[in-house]
JSON list of C-alpha atoms in Angstrom, two decimals:
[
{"chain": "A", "resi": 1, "resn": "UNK", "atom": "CA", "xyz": [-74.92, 51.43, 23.42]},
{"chain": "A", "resi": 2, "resn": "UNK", "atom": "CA", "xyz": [-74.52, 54.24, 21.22]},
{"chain": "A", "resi": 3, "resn": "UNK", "atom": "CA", "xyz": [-72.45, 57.73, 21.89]},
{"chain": "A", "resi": 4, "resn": "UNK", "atom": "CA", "xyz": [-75.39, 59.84, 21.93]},
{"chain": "A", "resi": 5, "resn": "UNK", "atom": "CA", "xyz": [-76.81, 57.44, 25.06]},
{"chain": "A", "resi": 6, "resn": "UNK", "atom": "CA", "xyz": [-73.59, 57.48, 27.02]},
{"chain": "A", "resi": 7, "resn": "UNK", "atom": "CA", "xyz": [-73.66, 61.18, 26.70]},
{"chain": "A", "resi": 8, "resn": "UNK", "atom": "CA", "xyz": [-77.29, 61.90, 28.16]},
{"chain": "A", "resi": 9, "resn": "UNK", "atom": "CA", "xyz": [-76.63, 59.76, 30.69]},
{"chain": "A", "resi": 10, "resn": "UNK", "atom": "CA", "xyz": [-73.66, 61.26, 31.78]},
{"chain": "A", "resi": 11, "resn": "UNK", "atom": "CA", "xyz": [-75.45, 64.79, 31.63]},
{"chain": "A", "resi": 12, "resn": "UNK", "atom": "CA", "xyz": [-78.06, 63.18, 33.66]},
{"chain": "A", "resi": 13, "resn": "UNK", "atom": "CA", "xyz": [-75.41, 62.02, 36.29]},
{"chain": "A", "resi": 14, "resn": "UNK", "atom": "CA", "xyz": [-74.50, 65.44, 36.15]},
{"chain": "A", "resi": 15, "resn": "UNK", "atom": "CA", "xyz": [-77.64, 66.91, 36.65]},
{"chain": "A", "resi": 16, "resn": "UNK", "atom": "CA", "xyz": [-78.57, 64.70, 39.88]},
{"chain": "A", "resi": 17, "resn": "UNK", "atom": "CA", "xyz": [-75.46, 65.72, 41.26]},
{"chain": "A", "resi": 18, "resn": "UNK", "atom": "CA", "xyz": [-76.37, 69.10, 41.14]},
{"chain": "A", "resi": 19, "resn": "UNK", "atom": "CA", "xyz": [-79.43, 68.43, 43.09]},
{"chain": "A", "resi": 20, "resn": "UNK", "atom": "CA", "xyz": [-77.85, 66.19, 45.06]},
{"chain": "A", "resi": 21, "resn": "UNK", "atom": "CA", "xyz": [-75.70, 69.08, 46.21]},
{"chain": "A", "resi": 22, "resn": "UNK", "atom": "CA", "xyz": [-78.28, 71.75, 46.70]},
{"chain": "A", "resi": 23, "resn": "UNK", "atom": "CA", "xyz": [-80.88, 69.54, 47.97]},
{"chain": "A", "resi": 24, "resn": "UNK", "atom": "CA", "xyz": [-79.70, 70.60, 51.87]},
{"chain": "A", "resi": 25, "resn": "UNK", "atom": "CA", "xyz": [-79.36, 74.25, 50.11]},
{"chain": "A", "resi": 26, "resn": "UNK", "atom": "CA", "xyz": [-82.46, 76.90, 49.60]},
{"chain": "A", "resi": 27, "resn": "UNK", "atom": "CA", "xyz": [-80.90, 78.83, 46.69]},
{"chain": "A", "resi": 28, "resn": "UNK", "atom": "CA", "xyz": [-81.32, 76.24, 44.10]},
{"chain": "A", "resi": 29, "resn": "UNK", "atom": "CA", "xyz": [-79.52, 75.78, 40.98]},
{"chain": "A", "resi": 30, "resn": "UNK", "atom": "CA", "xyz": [-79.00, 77.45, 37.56]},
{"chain": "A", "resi": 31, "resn": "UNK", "atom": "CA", "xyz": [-79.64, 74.62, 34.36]},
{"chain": "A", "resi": 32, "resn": "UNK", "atom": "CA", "xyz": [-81.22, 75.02, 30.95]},
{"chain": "A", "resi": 33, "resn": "UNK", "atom": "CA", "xyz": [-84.02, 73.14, 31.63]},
{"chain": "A", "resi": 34, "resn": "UNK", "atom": "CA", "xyz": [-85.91, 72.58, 35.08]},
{"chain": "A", "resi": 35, "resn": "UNK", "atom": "CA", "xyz": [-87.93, 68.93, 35.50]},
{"chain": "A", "resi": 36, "resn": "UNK", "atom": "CA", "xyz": [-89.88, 67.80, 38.31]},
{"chain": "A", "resi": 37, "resn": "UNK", "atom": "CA", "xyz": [-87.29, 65.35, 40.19]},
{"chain": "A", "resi": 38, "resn": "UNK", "atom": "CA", "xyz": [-88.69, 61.61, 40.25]},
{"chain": "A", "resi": 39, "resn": "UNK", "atom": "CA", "xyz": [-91.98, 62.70, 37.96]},
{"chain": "A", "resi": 40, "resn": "UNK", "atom": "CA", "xyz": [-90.45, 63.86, 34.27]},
{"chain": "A", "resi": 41, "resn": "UNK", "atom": "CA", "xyz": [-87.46, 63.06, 32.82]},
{"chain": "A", "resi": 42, "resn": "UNK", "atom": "CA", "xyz": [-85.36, 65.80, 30.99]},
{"chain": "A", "resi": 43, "resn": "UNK", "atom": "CA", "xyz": [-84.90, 65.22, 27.32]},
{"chain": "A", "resi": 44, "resn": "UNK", "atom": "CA", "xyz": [-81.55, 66.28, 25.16]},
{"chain": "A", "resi": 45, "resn": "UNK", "atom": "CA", "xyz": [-80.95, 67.74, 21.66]},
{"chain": "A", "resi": 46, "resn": "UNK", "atom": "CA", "xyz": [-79.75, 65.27, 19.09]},
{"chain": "A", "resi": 47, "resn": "UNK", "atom": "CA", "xyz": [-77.62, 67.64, 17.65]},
{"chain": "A", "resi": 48, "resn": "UNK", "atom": "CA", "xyz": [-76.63, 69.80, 20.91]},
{"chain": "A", "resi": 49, "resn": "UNK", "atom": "CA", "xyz": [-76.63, 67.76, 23.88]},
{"chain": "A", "resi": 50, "resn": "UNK", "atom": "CA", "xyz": [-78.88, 70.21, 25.19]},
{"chain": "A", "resi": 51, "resn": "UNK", "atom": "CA", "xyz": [-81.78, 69.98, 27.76]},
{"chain": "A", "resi": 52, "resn": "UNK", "atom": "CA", "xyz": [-84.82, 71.06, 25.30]},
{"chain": "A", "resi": 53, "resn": "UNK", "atom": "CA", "xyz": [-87.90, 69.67, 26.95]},
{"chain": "A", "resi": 54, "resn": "UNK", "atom": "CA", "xyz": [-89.29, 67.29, 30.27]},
{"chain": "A", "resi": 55, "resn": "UNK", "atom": "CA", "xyz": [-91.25, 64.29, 29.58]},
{"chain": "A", "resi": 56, "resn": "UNK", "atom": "CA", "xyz": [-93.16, 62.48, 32.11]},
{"chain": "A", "resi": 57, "resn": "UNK", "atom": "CA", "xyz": [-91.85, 59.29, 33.07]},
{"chain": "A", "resi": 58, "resn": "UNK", "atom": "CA", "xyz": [-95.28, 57.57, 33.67]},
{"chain": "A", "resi": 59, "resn": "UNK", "atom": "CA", "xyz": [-95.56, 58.24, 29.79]},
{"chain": "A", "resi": 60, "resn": "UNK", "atom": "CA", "xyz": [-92.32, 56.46, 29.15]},
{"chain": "A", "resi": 61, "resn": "UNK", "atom": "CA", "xyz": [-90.35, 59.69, 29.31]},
{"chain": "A", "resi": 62, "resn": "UNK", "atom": "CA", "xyz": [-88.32, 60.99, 26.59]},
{"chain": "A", "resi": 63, "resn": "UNK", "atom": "CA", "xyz": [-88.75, 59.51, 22.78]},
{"chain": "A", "resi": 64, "resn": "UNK", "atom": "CA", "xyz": [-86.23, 57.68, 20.86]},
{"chain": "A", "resi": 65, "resn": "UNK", "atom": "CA", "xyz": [-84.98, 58.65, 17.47]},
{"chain": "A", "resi": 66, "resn": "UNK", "atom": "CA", "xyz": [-85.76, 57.45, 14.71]},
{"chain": "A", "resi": 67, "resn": "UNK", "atom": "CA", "xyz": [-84.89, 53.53, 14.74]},
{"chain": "A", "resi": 68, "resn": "UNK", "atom": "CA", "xyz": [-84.67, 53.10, 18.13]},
{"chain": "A", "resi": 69, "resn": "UNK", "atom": "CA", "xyz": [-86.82, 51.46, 21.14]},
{"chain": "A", "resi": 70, "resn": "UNK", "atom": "CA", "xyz": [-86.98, 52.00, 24.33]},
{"chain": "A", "resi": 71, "resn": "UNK", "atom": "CA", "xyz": [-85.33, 49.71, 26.54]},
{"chain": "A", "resi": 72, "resn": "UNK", "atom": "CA", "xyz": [-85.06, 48.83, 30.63]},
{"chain": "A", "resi": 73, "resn": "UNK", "atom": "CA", "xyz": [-87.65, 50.65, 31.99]},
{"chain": "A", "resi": 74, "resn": "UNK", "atom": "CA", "xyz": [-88.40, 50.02, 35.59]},
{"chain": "A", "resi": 75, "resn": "UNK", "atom": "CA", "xyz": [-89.48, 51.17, 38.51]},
{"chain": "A", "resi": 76, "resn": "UNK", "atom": "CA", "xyz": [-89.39, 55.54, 38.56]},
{"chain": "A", "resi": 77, "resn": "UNK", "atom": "CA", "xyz": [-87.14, 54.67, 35.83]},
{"chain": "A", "resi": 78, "resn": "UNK", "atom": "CA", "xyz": [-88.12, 55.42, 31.79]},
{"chain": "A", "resi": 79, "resn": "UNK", "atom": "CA", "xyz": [-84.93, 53.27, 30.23]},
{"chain": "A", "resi": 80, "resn": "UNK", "atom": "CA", "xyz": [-83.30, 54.15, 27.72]},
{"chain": "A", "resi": 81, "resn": "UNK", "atom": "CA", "xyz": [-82.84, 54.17, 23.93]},
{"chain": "A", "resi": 82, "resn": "UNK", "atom": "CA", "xyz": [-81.29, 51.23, 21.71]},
{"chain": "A", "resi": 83, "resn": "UNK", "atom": "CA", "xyz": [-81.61, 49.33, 18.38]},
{"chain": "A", "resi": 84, "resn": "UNK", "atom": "CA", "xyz": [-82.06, 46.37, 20.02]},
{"chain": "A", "resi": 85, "resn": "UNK", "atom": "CA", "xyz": [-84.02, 45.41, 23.41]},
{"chain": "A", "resi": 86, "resn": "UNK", "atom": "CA", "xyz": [-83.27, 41.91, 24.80]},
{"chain": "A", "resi": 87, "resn": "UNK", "atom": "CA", "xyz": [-84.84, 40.12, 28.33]},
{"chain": "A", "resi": 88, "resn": "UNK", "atom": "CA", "xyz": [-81.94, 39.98, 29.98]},
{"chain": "A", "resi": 89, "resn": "UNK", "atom": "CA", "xyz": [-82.91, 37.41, 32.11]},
{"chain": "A", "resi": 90, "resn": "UNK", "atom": "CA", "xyz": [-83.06, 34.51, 28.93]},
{"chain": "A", "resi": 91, "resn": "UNK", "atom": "CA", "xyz": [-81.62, 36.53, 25.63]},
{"chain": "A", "resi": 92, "resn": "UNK", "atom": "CA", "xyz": [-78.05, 37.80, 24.66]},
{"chain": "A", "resi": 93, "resn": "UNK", "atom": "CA", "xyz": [-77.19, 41.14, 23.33]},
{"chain": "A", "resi": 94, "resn": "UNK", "atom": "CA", "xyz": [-75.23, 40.31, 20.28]},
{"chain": "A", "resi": 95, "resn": "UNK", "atom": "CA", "xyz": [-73.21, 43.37, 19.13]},
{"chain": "A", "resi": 96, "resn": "UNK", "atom": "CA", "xyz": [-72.12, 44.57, 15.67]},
{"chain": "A", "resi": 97, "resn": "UNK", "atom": "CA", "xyz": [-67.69, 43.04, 15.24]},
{"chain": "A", "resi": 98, "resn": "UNK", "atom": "CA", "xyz": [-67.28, 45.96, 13.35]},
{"chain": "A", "resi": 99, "resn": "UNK", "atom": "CA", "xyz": [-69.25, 48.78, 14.83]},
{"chain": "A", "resi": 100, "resn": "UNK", "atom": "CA", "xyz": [-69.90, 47.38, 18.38]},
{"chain": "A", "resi": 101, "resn": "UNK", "atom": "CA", "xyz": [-73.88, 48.75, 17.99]},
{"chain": "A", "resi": 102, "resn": "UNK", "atom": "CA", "xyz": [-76.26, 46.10, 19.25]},
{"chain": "A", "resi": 103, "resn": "UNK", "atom": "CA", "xyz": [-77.91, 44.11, 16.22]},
{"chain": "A", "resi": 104, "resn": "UNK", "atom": "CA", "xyz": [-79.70, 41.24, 17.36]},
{"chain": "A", "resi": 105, "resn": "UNK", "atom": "CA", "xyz": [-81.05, 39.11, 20.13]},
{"chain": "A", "resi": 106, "resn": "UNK", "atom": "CA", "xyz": [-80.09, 35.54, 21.12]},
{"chain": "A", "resi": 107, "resn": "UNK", "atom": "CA", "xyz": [-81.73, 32.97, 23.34]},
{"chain": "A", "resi": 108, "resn": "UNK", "atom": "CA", "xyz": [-79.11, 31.65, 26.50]},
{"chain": "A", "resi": 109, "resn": "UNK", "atom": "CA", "xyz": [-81.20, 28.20, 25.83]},
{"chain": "A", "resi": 110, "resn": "UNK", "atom": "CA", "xyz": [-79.64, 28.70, 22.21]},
{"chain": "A", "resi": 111, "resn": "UNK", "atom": "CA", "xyz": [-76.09, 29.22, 23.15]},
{"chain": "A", "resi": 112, "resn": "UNK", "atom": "CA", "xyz": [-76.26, 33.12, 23.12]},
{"chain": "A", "resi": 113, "resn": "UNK", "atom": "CA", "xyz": [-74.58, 35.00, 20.39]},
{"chain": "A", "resi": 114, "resn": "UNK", "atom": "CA", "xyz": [-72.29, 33.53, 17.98]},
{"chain": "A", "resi": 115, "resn": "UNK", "atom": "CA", "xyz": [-68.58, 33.74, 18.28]},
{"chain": "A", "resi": 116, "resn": "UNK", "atom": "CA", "xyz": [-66.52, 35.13, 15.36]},
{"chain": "A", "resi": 117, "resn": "UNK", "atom": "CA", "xyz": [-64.56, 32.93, 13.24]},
{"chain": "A", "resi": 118, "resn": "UNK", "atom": "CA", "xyz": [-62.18, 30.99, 14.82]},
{"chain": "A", "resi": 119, "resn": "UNK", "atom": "CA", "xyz": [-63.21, 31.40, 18.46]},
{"chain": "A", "resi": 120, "resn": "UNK", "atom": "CA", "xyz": [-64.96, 28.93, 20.69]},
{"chain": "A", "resi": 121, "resn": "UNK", "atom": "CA", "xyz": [-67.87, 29.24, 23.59]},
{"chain": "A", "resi": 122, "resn": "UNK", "atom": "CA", "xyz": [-66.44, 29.14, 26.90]},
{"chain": "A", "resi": 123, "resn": "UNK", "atom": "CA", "xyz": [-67.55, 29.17, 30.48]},
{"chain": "A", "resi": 124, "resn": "UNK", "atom": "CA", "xyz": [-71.15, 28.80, 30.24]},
{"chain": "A", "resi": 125, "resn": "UNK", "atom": "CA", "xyz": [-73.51, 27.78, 32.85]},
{"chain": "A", "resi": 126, "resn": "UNK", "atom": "CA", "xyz": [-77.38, 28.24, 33.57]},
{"chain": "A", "resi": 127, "resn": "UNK", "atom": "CA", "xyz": [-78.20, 31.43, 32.74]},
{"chain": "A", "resi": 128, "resn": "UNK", "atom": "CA", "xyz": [-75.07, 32.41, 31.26]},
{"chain": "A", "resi": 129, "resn": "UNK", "atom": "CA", "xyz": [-74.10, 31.46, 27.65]},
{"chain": "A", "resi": 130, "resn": "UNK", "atom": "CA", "xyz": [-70.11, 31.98, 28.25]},
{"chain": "A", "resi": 131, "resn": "UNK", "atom": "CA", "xyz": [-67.88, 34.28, 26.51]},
{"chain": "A", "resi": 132, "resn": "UNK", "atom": "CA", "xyz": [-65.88, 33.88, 23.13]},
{"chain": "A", "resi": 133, "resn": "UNK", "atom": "CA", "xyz": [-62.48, 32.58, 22.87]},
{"chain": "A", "resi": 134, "resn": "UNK", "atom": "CA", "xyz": [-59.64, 31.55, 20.99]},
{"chain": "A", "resi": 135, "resn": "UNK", "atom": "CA", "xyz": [-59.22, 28.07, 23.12]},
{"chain": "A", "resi": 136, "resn": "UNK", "atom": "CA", "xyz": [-61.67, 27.11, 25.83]},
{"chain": "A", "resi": 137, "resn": "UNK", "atom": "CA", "xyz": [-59.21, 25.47, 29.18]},
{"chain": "A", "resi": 138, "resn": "UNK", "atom": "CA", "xyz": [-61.10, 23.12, 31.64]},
{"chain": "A", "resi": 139, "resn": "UNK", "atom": "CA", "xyz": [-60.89, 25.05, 35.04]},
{"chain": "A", "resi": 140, "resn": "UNK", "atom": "CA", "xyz": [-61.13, 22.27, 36.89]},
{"chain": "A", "resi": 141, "resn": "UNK", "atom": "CA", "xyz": [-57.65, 20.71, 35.87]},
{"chain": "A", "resi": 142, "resn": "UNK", "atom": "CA", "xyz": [-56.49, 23.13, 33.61]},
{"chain": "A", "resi": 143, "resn": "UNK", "atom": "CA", "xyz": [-54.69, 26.72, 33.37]},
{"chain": "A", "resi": 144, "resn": "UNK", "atom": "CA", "xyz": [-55.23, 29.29, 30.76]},
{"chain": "A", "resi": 145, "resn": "UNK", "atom": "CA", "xyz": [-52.21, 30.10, 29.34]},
{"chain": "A", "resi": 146, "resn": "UNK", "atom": "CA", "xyz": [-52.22, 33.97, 28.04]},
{"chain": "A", "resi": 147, "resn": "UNK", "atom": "CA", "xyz": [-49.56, 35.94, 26.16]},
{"chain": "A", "resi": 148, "resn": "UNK", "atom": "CA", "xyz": [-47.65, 38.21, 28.62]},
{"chain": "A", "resi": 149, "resn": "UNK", "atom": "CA", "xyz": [-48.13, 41.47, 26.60]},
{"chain": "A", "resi": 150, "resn": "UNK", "atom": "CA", "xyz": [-51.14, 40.99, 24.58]},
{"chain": "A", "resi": 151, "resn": "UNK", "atom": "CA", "xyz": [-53.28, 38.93, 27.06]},
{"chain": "A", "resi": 152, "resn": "UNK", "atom": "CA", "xyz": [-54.55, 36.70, 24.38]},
{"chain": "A", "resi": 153, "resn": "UNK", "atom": "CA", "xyz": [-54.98, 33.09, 25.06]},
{"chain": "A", "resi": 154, "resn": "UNK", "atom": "CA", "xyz": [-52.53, 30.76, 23.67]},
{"chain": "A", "resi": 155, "resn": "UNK", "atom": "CA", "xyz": [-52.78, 27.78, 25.03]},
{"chain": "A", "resi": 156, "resn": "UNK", "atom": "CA", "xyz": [-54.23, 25.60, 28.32]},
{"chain": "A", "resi": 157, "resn": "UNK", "atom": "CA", "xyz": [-52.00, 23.17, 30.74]},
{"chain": "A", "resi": 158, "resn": "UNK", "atom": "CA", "xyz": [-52.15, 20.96, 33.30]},
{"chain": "A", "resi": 159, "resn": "UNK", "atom": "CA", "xyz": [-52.61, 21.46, 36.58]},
{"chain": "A", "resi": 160, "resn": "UNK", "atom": "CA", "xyz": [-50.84, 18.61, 37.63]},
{"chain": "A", "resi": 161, "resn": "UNK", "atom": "CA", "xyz": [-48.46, 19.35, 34.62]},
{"chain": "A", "resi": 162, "resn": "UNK", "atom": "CA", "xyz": [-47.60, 22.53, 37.05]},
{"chain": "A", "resi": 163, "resn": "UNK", "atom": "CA", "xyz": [-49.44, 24.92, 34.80]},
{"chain": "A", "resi": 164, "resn": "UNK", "atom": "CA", "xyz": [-48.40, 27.53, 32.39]},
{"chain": "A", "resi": 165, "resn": "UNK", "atom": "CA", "xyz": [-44.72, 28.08, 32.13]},
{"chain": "A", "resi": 166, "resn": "UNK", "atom": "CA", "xyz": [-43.47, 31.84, 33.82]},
{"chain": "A", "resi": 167, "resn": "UNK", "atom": "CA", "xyz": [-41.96, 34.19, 31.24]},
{"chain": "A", "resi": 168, "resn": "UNK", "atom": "CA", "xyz": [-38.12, 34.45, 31.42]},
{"chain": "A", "resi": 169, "resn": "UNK", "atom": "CA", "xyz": [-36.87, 35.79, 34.81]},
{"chain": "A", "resi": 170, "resn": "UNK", "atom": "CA", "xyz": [-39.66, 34.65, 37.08]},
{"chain": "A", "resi": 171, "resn": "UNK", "atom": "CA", "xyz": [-40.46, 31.78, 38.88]},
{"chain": "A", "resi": 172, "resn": "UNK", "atom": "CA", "xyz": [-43.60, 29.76, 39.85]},
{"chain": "A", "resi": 173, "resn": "UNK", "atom": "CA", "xyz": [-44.45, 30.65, 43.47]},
{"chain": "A", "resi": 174, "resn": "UNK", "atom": "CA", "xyz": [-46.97, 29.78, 45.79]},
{"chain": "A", "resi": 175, "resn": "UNK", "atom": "CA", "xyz": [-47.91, 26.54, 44.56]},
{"chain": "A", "resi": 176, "resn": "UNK", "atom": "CA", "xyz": [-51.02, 24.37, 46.33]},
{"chain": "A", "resi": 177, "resn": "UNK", "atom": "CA", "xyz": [-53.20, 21.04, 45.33]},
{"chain": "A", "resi": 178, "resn": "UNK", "atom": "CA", "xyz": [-55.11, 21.63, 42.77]},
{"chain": "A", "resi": 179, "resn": "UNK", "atom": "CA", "xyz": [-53.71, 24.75, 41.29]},
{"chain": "A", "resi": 180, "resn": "UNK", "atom": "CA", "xyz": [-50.64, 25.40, 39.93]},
{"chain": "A", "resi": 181, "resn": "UNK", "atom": "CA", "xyz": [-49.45, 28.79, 41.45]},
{"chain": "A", "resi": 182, "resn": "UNK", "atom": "CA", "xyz": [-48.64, 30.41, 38.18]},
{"chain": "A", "resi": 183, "resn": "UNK", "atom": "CA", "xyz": [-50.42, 34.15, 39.21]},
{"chain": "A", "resi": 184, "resn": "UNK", "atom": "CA", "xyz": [-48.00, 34.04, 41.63]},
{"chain": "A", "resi": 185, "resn": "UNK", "atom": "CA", "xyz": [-44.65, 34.07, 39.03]},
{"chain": "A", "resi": 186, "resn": "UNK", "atom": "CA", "xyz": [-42.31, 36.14, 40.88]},
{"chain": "A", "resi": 187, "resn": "UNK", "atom": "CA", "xyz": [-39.14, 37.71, 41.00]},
{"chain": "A", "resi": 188, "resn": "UNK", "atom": "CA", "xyz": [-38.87, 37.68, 44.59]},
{"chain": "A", "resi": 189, "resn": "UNK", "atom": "CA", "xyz": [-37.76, 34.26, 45.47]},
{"chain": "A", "resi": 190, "resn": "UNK", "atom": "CA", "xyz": [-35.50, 34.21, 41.67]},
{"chain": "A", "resi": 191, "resn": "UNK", "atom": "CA", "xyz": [-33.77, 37.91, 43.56]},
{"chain": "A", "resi": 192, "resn": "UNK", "atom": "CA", "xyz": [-33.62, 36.05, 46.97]},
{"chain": "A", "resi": 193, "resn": "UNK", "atom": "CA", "xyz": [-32.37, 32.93, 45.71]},
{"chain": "A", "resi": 194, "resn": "UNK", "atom": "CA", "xyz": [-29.39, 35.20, 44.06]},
{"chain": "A", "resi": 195, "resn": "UNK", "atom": "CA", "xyz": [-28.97, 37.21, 47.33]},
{"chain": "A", "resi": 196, "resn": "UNK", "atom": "CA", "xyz": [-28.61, 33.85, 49.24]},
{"chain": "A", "resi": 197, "resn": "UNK", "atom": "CA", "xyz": [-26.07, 32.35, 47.06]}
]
């Protein structure tokens, strides 16, 4: 999703919300640009961000640069421009590590996109291809185990191990069958258990 896309659609936000707020008004509103609501959709600058022409949506609305295709069009709605286009319903967007622009497409009966070097494919189920990670836990009897600053995942344990270990100072808390209690590591009962003795 590019910067030029997130900013048109946030003018368009802004635009609706203008109408939004005049529509129980009879002095309209002041814009560069005036298109018919629901029929055209207003089209920005490249270079400015500004409103510069309406194009009707039952024509597919506004172009796309150079490059791009149009993409998620439904409905009153013309979608919008990208370098890829994926069915979201069986293909994965698979996104640039280094510039985070979409570059390909990747079948969920394929696995989805490829994880980077050193990660793993985890949590997938129909219709989902998972997500990328450094170690993949079984949820059913394990706990991911994640770094308490960075959030990364270090390591998986046991439910009936007790789980991943607290960080210094806390203490596992609300513990039940099957799951080990560790997102409740507290300092409450640690503080009470001081206060008591």
């Amino acid at each position: 999703m590019t910067h030029r896309f997130l900013v048109n659609l946030m003018l368009s936000f802004y635009d609706c919300s203008l109408r939004l707020w005049h529509e129980h008004t009879t002095i309209g509103f002041c814009t560069q640009l005036c298109c018919e609501d629901y029929v055209e959709e207003t089209c920005y600058s490249q270079s400015t961000g500004q409103a510069e022409s309406c194009a009707k949506i039952s024509d597919g609305g506004c172009p796309c640069p150079e490059g791009q295709i149009k993409c998620g069009a439904v409905g009153g709605y013309p979608g919008y421009c990208t370098d890829v286009c994926c069915d979201p319903w069986t293909e994965e967007t698979c996104y640039s590590q280094y510039t985070g622009q979409p570059e390909t497409c990747s079948s969920f009966a394929d696995g989805g996109c490829p994880c980077p070097e050193g990660q793993v494919k985890c949590g997938a189920v129909d219709g989902y291809p998972g997500y990328c990670t450094s170690i993949c836990c079984d949820q059913s009897i394990e706990e991911t185990c994640t770094d308490t600053f960075s959030g990364e995942v270090k390591s998986c344990a046991l439910f009936t191990d007790g789980g991943c270990p607290c960080p210094d100072g806390l203490v596992k808390c609300g513990v039940v069958e099957g799951h080990s209690g560790s997102f409740a590591c507290s300092t409450f009962l640690l503080l009470r258990r001081f206060s008591l003795a």
